[in-house]
Short mmCIF file of C-alpha atoms in Angstrom, two decimals:
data_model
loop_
_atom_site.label_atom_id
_atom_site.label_comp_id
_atom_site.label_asym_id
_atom_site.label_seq_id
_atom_site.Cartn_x
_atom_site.Cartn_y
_atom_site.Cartn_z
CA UNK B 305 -17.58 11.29 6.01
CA UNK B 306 -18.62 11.47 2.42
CA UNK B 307 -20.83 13.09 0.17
CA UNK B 308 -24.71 12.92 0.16
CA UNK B 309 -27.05 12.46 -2.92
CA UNK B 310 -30.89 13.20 -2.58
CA UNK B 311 -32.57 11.87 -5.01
CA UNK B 312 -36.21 13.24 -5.67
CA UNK B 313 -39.25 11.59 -7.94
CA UNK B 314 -42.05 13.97 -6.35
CA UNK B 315 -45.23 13.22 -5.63
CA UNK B 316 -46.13 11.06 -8.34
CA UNK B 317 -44.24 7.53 -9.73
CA UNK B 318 -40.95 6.69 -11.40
CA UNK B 319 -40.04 3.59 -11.11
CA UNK B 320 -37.39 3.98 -13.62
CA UNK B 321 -35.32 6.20 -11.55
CA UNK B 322 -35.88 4.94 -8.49
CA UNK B 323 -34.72 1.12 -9.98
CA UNK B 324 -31.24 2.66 -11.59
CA UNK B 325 -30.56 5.03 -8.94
CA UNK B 326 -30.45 1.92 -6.29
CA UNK B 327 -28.25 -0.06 -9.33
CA UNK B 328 -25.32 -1.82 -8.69
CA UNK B 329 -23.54 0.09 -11.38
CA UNK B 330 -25.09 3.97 -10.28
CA UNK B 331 -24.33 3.10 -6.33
CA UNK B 332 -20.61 1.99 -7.33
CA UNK B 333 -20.17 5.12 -9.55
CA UNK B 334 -21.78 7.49 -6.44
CA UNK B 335 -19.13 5.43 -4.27
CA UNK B 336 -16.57 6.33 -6.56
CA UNK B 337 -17.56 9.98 -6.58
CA UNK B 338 -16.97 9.84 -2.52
CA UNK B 339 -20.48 9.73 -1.57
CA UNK B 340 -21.19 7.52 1.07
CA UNK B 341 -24.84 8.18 1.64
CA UNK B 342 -28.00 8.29 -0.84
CA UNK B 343 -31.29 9.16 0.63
CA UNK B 344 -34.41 8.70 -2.11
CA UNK B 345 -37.67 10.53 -1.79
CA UNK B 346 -39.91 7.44 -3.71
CA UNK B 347 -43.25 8.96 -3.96
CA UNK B 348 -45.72 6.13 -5.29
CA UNK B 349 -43.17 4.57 -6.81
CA UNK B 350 -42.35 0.82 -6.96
CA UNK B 351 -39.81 -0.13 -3.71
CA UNK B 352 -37.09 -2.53 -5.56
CA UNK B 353 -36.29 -5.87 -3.93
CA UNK B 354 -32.31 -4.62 -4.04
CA UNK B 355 -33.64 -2.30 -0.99
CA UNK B 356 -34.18 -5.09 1.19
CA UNK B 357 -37.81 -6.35 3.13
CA UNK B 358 -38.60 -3.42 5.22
CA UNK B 359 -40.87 -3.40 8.12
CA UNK B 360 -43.38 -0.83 6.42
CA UNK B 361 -43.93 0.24 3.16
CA UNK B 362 -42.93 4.15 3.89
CA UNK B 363 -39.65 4.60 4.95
CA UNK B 364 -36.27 1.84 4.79
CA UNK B 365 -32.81 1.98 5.59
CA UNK B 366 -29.66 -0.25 4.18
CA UNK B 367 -26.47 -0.54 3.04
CA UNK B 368 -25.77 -1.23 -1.04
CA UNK B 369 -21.94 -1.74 -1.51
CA UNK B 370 -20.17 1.10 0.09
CA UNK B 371 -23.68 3.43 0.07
CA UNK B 372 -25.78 4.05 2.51
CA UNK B 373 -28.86 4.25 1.47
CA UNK B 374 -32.22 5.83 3.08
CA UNK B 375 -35.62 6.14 1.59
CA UNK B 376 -39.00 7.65 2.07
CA UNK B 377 -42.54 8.13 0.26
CA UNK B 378 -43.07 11.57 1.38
CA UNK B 379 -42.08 14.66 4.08
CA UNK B 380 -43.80 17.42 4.75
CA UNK B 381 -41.07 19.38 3.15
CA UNK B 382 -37.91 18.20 1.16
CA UNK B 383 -35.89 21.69 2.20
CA UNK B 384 -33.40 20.09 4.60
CA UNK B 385 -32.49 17.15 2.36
CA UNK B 386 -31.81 19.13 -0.37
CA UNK B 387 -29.97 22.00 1.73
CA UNK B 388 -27.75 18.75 3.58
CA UNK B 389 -27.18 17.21 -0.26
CA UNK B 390 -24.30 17.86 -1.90
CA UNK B 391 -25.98 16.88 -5.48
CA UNK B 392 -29.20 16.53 -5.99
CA UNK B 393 -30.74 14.13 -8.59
CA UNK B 394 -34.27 14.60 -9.63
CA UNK B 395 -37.70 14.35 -11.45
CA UNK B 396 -37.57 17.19 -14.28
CA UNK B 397 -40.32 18.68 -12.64
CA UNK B 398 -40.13 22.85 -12.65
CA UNK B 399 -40.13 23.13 -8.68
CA UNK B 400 -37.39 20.53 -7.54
CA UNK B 401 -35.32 21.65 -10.50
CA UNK B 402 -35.44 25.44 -9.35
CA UNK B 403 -35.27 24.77 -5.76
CA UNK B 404 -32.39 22.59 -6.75
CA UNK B 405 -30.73 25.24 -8.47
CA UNK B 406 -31.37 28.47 -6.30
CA UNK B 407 -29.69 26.05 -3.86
CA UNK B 408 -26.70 25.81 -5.88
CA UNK B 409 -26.40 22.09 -5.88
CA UNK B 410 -24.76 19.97 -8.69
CA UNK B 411 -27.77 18.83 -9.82
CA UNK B 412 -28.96 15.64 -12.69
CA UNK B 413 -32.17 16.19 -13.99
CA UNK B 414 -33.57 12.66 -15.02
CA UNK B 415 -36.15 12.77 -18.03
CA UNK B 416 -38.99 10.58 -17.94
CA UNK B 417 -38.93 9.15 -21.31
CA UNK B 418 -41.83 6.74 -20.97
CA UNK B 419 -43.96 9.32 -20.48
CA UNK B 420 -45.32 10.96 -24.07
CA UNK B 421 -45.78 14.62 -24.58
CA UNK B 422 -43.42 15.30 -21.33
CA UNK B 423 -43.05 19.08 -21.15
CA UNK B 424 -40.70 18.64 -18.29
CA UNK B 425 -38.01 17.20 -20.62
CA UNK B 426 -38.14 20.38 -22.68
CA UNK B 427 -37.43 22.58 -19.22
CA UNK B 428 -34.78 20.05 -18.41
CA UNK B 429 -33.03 20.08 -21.78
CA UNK B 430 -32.93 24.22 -21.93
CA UNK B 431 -31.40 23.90 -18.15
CA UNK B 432 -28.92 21.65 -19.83
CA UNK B 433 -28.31 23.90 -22.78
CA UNK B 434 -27.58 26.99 -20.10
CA UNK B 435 -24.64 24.28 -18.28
CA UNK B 436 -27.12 25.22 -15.63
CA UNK B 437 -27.60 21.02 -15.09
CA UNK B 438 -26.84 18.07 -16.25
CA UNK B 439 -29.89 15.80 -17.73
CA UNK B 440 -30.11 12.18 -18.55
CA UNK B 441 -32.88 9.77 -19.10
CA UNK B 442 -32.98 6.21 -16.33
CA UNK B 443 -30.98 4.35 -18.87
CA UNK B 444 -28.08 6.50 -19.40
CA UNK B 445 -27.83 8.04 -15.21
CA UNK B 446 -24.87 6.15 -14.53
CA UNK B 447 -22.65 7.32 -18.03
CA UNK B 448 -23.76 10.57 -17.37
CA UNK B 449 -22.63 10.45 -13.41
CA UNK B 450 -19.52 8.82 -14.46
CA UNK B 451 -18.79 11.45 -17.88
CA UNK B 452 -19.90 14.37 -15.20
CA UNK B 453 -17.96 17.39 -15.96
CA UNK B 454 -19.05 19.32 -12.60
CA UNK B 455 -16.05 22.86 -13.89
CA UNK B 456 -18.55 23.35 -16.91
CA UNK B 457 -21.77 23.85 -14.75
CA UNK B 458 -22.86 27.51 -14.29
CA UNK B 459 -25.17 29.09 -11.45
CA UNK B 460 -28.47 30.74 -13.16
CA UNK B 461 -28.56 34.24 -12.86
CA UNK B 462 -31.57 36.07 -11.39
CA UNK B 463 -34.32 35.60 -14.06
CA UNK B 464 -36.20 38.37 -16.60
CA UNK B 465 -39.64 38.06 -15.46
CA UNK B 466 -40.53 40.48 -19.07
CA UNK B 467 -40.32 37.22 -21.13
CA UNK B 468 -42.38 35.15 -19.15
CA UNK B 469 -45.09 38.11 -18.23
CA UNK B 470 -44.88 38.75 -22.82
CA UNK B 471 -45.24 35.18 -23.48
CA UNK B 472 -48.47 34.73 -21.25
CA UNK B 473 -50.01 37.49 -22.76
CA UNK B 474 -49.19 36.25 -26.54
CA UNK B 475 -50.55 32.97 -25.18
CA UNK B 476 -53.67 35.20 -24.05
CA UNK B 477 -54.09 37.59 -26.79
CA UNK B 478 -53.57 40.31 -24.58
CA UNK B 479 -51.40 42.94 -25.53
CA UNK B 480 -49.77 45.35 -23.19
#
């Protein structure tokens, strides 16, 4: 049996990954990798036609080239599908990124670029910087799968809590 991806979008919408990650190119690159099953938490996003008619509109099953593919809206927790994954694609957003990581998945951090003023690419793009993760944008998810130099990625160490605690209170005024 191969390798699982769980791809993550949260609780909002993002059509754009959910579109390229269900791609004919990204699912023959996963293949290639030797995964053999995706399984997409969707969120409010758009369901594309490539997934097949499904009898409901929150949860589908099929088969795209050599992938298996499963998908859902929403679960009361994402914990096991991360914990059963052996990478981890994702929103940029602070909580699947960290959960992601104290995991110690391989994990691809997908920017949404449409959005303007996105603070989560800025998170994303430092995680990057630290070889902590890998981070794309939709367009470019299948280059980076396929360029995906998994040696140069580094677990975080345990974090310095000083920084943050200083930088609230400079955002506050407060001084300690």
């Amino acid at each position: 049996m191969g390798e699982t991806v769980f791809v993550t979008v949260g609780t909002t919408r993002f059509d754009a990954l959910v579109a390229v990650v269900v791609s004919e190119g990204v699912c023959s690159t996963l293949a290639s990798m030797g995964v053999s099953k995706l399984i997409l938490q969707v969120g409010k996003s758009e369901i594309p036609a490539r997934l097949g008619r499904q009898q409901n509109d929150e949860n589908g099953s099929c088969k795209l080239g050599e992938v298996e593919v499963e998908w859902f809206r929403f679960a009361p927790g994402l914990d096991t599908y991360m914990s059963n994954s052996q990478y981890i694609i994702s929103h940029a957003g602070s909580g699947s990124l960290f959960e992601s990581l104290r995991l110690r998945k391989r994990v691809v951090a997908v920017v949404n670029d449409a959005l303007m003023h996105n603070h989560q690419a800025e998170l994303a793009e430092q995680l990057a910087r630290e070889h902590a993760i890998l981070c794309t944008v939709p367009s470019e998810l299948q280059k980076t799968l396929q360029s995906a130099d998994w040696t140069r990625i580094v677990p975080l160490g345990p974090g310095n809590s000083h920084r943050v605690v200083q930088g609230i209170d400079d955002l506050l005024g407060v001084r300690s």
